[in-house]
mmCIF file of C-alpha atoms in Angstrom:
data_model
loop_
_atom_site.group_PDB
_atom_site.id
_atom_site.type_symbol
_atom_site.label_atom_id
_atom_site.label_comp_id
_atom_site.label_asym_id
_atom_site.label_seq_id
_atom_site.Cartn_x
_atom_site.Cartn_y
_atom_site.Cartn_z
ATOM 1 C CA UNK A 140 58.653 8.965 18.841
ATOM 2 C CA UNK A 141 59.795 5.323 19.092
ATOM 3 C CA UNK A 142 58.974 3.312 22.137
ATOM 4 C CA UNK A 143 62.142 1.211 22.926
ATOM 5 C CA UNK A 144 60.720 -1.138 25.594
ATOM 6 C CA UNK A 145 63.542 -3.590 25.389
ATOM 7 C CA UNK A 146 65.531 -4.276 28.847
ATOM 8 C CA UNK A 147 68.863 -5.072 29.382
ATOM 9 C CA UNK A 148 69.642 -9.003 29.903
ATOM 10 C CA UNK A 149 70.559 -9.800 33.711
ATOM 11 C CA UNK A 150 71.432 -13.397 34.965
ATOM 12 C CA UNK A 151 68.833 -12.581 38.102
ATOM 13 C CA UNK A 152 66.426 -15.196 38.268
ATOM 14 C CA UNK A 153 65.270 -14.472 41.735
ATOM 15 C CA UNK A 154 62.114 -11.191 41.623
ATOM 16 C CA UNK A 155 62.371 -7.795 43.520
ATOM 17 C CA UNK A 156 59.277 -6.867 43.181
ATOM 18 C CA UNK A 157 56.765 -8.774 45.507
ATOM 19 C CA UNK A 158 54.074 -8.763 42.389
ATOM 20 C CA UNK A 159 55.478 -8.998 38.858
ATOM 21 C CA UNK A 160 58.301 -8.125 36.744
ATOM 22 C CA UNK A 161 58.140 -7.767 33.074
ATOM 23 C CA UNK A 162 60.897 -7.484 30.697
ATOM 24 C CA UNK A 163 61.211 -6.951 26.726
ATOM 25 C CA UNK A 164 64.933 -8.778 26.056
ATOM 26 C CA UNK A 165 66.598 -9.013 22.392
ATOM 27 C CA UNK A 166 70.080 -10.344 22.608
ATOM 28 C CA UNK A 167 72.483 -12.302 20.379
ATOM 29 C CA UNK A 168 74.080 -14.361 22.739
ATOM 30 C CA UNK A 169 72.691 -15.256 26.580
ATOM 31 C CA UNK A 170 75.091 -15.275 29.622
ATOM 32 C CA UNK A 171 75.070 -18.797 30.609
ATOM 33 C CA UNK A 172 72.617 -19.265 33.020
ATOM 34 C CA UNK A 173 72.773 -22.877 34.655
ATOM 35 C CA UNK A 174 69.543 -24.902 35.641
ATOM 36 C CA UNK A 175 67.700 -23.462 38.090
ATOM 37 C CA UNK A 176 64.135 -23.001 39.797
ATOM 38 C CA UNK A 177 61.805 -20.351 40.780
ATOM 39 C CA UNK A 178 59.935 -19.424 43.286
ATOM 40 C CA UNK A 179 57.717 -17.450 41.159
ATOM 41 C CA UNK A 180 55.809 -17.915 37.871
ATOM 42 C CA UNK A 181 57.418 -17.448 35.014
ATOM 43 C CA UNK A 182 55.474 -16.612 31.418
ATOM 44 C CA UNK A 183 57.880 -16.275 28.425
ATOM 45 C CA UNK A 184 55.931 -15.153 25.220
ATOM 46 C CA UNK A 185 58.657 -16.282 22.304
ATOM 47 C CA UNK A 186 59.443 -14.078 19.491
ATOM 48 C CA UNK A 187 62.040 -14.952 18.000
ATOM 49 C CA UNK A 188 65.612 -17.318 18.248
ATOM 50 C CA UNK A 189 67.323 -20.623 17.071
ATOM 51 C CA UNK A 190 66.627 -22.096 21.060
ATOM 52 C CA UNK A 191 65.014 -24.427 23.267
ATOM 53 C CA UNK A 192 63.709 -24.405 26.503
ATOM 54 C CA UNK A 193 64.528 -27.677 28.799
ATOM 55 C CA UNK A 194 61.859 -27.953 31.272
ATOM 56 C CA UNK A 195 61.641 -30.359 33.920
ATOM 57 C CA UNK A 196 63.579 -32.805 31.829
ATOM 58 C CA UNK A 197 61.798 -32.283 28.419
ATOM 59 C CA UNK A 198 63.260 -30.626 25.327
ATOM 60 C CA UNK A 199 60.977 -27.582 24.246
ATOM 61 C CA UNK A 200 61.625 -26.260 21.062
ATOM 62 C CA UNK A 201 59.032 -23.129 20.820
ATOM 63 C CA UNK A 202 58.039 -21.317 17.178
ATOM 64 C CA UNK A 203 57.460 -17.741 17.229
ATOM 65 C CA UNK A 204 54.054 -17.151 19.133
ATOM 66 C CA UNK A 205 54.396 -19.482 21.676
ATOM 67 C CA UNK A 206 53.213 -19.713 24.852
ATOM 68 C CA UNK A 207 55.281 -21.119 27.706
ATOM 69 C CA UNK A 208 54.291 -21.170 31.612
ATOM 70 C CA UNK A 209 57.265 -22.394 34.128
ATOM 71 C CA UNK A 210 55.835 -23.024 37.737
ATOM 72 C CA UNK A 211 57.650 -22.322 40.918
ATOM 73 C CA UNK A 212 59.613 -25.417 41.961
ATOM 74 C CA UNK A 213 60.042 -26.847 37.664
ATOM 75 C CA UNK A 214 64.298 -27.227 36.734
ATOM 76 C CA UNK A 215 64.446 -25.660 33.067
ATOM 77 C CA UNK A 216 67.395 -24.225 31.564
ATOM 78 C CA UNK A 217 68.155 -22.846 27.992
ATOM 79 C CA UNK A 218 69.762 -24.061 25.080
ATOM 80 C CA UNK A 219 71.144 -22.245 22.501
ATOM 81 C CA UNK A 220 71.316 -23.514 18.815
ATOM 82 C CA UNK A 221 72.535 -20.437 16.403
ATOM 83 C CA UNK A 222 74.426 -17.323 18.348
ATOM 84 C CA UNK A 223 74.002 -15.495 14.890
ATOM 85 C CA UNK A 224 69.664 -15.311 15.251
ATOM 86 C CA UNK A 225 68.653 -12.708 17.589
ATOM 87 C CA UNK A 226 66.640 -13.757 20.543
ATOM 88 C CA UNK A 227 63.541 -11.633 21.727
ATOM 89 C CA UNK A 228 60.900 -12.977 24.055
ATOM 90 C CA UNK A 229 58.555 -10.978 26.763
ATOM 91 C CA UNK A 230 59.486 -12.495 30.106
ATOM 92 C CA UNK A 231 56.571 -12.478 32.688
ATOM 93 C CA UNK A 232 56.970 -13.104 36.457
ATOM 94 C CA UNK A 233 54.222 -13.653 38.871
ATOM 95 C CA UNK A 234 54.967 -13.727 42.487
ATOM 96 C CA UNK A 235 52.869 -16.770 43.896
ATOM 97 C CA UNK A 236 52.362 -14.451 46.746
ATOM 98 C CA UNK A 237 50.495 -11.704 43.905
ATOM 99 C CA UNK A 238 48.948 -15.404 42.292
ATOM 100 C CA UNK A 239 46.825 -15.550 45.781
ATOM 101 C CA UNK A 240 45.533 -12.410 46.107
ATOM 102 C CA UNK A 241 44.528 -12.686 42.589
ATOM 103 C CA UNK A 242 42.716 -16.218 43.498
ATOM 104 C CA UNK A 243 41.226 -14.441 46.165
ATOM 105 C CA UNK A 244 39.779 -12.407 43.808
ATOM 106 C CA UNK A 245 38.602 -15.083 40.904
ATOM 107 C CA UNK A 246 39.942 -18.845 40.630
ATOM 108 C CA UNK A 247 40.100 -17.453 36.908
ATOM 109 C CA UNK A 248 43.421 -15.460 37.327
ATOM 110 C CA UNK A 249 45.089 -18.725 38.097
ATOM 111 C CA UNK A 250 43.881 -21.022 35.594
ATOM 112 C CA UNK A 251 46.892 -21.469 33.925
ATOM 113 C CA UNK A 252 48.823 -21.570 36.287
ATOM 114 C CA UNK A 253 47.191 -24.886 38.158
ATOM 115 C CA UNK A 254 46.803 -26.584 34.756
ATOM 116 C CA UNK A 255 50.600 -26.311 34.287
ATOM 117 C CA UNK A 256 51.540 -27.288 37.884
ATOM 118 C CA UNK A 257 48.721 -30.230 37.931
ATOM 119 C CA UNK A 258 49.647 -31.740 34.104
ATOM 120 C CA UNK A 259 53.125 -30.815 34.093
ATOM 121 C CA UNK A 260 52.382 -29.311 30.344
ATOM 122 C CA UNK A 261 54.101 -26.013 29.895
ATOM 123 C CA UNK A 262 54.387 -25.096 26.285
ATOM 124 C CA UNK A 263 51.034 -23.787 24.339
ATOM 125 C CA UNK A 264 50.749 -22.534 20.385
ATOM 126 C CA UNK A 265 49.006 -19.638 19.579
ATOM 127 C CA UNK A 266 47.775 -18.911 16.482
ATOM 128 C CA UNK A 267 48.637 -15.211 15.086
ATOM 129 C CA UNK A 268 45.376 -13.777 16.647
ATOM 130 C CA UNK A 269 45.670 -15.268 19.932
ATOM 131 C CA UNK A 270 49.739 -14.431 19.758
ATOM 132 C CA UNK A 271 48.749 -11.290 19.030
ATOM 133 C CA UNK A 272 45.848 -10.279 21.184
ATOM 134 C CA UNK A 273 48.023 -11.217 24.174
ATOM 135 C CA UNK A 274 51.351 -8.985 22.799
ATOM 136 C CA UNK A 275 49.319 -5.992 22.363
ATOM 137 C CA UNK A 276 48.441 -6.354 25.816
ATOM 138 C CA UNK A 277 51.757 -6.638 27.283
ATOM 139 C CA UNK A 278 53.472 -4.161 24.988
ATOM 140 C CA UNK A 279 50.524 -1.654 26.591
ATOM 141 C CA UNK A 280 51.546 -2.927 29.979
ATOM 142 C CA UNK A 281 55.385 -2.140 29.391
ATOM 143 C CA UNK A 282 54.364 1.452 28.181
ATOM 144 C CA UNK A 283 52.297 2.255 30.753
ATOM 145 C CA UNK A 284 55.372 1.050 33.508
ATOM 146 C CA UNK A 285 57.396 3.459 31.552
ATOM 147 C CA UNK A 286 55.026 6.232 31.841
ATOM 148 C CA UNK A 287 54.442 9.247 33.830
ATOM 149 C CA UNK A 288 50.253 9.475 33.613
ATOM 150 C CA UNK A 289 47.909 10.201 36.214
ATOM 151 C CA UNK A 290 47.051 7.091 37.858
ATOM 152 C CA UNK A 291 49.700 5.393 36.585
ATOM 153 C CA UNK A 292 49.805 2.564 39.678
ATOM 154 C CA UNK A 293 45.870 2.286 39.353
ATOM 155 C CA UNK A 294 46.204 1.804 35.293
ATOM 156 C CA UNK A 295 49.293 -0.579 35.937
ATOM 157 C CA UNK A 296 47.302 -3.220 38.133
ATOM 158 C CA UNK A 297 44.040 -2.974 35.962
ATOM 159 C CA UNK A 298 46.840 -4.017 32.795
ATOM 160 C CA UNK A 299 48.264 -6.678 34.485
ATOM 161 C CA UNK A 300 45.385 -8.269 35.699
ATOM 162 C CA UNK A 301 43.312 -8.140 32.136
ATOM 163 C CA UNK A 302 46.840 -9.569 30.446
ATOM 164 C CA UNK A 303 46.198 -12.397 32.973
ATOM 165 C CA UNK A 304 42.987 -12.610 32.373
ATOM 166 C CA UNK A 305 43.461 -12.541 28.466
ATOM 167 C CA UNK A 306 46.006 -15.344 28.934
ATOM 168 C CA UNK A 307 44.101 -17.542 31.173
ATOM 169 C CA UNK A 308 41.042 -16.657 28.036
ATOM 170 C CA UNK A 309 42.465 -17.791 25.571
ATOM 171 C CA UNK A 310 44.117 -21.478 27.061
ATOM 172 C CA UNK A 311 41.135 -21.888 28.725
ATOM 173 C CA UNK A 312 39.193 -21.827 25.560
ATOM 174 C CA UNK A 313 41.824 -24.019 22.964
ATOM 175 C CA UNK A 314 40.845 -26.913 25.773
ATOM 176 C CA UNK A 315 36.977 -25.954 25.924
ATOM 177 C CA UNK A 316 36.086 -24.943 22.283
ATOM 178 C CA UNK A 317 32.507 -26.312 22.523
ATOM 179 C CA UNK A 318 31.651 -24.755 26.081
ATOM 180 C CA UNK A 319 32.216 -21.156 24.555
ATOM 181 C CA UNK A 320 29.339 -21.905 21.543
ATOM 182 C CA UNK A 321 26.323 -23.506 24.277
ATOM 183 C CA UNK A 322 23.565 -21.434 24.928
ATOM 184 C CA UNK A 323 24.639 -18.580 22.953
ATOM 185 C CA UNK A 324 22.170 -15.908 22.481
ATOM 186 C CA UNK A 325 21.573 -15.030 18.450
ATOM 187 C CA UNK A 326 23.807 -12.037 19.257
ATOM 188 C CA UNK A 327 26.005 -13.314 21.448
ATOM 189 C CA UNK A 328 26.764 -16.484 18.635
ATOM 190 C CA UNK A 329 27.215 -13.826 15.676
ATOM 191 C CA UNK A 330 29.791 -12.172 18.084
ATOM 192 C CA UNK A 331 31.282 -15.197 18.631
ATOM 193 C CA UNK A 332 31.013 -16.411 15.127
ATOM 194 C CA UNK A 333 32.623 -12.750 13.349
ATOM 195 C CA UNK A 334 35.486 -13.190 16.241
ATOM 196 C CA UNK A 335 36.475 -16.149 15.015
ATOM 197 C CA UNK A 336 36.075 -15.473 11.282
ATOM 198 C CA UNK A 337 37.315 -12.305 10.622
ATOM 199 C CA UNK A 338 39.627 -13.102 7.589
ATOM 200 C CA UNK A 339 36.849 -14.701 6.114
ATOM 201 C CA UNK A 340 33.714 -13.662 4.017
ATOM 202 C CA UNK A 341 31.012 -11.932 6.750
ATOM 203 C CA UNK A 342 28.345 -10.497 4.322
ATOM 204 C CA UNK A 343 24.938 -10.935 5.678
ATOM 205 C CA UNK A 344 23.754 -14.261 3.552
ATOM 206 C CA UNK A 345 27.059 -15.837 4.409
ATOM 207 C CA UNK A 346 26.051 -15.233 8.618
ATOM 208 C CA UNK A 347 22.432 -16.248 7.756
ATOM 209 C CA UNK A 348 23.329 -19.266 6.005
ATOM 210 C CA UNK A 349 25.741 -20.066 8.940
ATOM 211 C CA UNK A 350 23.269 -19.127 11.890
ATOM 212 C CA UNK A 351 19.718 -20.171 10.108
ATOM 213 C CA UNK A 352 18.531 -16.940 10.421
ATOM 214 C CA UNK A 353 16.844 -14.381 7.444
ATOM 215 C CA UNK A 354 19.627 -12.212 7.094
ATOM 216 C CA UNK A 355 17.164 -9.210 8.130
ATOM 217 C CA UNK A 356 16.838 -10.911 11.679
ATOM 218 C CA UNK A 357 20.451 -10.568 12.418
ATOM 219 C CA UNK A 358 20.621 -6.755 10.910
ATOM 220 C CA UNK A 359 17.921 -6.291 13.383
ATOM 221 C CA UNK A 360 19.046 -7.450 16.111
ATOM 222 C CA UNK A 361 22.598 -6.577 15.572
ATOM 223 C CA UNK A 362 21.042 -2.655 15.732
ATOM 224 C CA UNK A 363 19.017 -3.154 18.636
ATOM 225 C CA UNK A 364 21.797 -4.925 20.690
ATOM 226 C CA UNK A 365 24.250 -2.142 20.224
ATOM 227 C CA UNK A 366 22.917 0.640 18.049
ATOM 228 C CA UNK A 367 25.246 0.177 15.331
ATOM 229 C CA UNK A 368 25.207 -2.110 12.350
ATOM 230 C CA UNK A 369 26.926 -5.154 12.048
ATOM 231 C CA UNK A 370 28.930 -3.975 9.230
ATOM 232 C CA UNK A 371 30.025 -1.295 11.305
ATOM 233 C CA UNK A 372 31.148 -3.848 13.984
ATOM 234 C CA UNK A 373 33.194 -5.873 11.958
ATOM 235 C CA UNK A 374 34.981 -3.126 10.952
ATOM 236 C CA UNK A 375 35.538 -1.874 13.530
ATOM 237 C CA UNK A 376 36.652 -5.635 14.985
ATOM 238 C CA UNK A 377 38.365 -6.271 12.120
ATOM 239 C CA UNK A 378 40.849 -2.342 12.459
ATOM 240 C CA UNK A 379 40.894 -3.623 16.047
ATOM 241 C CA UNK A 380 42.886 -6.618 15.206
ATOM 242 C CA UNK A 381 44.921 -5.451 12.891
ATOM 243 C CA UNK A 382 45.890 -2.684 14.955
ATOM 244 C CA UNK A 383 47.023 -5.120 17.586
ATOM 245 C CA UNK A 384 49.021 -6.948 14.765
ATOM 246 C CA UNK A 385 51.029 -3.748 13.507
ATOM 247 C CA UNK A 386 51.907 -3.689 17.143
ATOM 248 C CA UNK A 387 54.019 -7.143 16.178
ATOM 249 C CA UNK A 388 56.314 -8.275 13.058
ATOM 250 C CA UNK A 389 53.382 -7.666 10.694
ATOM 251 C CA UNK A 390 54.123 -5.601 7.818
ATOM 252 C CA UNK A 391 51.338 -2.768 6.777
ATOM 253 C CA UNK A 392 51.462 -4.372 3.287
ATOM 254 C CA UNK A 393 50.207 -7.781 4.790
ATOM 255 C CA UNK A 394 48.256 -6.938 7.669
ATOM 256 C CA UNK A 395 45.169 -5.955 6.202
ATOM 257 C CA UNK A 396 44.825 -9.304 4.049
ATOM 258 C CA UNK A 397 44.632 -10.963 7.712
ATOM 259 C CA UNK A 398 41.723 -9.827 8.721
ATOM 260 C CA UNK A 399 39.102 -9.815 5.589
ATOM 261 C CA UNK A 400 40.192 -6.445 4.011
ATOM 262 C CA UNK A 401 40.539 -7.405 0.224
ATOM 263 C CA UNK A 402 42.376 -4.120 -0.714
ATOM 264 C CA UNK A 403 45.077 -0.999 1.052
ATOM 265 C CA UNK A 404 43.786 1.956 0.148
ATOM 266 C CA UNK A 405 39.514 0.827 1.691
ATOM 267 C CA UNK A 406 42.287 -0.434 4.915
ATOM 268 C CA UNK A 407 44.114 2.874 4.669
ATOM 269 C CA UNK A 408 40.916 4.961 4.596
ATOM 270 C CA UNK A 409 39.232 2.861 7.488
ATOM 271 C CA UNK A 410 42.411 2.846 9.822
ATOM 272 C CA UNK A 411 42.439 6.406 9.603
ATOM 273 C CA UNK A 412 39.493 7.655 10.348
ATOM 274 C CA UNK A 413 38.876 5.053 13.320
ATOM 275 C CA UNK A 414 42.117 6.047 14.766
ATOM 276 C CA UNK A 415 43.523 9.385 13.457
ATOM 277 C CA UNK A 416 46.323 8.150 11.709
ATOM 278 C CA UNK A 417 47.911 6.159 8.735
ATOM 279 C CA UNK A 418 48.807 2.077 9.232
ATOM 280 C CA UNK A 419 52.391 2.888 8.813
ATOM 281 C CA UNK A 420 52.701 6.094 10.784
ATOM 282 C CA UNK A 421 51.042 3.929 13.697
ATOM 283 C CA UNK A 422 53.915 1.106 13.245
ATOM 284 C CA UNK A 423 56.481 3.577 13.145
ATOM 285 C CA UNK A 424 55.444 5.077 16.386
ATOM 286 C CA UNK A 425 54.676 1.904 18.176
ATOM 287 C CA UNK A 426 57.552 -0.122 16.999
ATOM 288 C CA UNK A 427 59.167 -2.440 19.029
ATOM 289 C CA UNK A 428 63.426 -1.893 18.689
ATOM 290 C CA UNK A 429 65.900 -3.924 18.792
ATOM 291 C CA UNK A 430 68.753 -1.550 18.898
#
């Protein structure tokens, strides 16, 4: 079974929902759609396209991965530049009446959202972990609107808030990269550390050398943190990522090299028993269509 999460393209800019909307579009050509404001927020996480995004005067031009946040009240309009690429984006809206009860709730949730508004700065990279981190969570939001489970509502507002939350994260963290390392505990930094490194080489001596620690220290207290061992975790970390990346335009034959597996079949093995089935029969259920 193939999820096809993609929505139809509608001119609407205005939201019927009084929370969010969130749409999956892949078109070859865009209805024109003249300049215009919101009254909502809108996030647009870019996939794909030969476009740009005019915003409040300025010419965007986003890669694939992007990050853009449009505030209620900011002019943009689009631009098209080659009618022959396809165009796919997630499109995002966030009532500013669903932004205050989340701000009721933690100033967190609207982080983003007030940096935008205050520095009038509304286009931010991500690199392919980030990009990717964030997609899984919104294809798993898209799914779970399409669903019929138990709790479905519940499960829905518990998704939208941790995307938020995972969005807010992870621009909150490419403008404070040295608040996230102070006062780490030794755990807590080889967390950090393994997060941030998992393409690399993360055998014990290389995390000793790193943290100043024997190498037995950290195997120690990796155990007693958690009560597994630390190679366990970043295996488990590093399946965890690229599970999140077949969930994207990452091919099974590149995926693994991405995140510090130096061979398919140890990959193959490890994806399977973690998760009870094969890299590629996992993309082939999960795939995002265009069709």
């Amino acid at each position: 079974m193939k999820e096809k999460l993609q929505t139809k393209f509608a001119t609407r800019q205005y939201m019927i929902s009084d929370t969010f909307e969130l749409y999956y579009y892949s078109t070859i050509d865009v209805p024109g759609v003249k300049e215009h404001t919101h009254t909502h927020y809108e996030f647009y996480l870019f996939l794909e396209g030969a476009i740009s995004l005019e915003i409040d005067g300025v010419l965007y031009t986003p890669t694939p991965g992007d990050l853009l946040l449009i505030p209620p009240g900011v002019p943009h309009h689009l631009v098209m530049h080659d009618l022959s690429v396809p165009y796919r984006r997630f499109v995002f809206w966030v009532s500013a009446a669903f932004a205050e009860q989340l701000r009721a709730r933690s100033a967190d949730y609207v982080y983003l959202m007030e940096y935008a508004a205050e520095n009038q700065k509304y286009l931010f990279p991500l690199d392919s972990v980030e990009f990717n981190t964030i997609q899984y969570r919104t294809i798993r939001l898209i799914e779970e609107m399409r669903s019929d489970h138990f709790g479905k509502e519940t499960q829905i507002f518990l998704y939208v808030s941790d995307l938020l939350m995972q969005i807010n994260r992870t621009v909150y963290e490419q403008h404070h990269p040295l608040t996230r390392k102070a006062q780490l505990s030794l755990y807590e930094q080889l967390c950090f550390y393994i997060d941030e490194h998992l393409s690399e080489d993360l055998s014990l001596e290389r995390l000793a050398a790193e943290l100043f620690v024997s190498k037995y220290h950290i195997a120690h207290v990796f155990k007693d943190e958690i009560g597994i061992s630390i190679h366990q975790y970043i295996s488990k970390k590093r399946l965890a990522r690229c599970r999140e990346a077949l969930l994207g335009d990452v091919p099974v034959t590149k995926v693994y090299l991405l995140f510090g597996f130096h061979d398919y079949s140890s990959f193959y093995r490890a994806f399977k028993k973690e998760y009870g089935i094969s890299p590629k029969d996992f993309k082939e259920l999960h795939t995002v269509t265009s069709d």
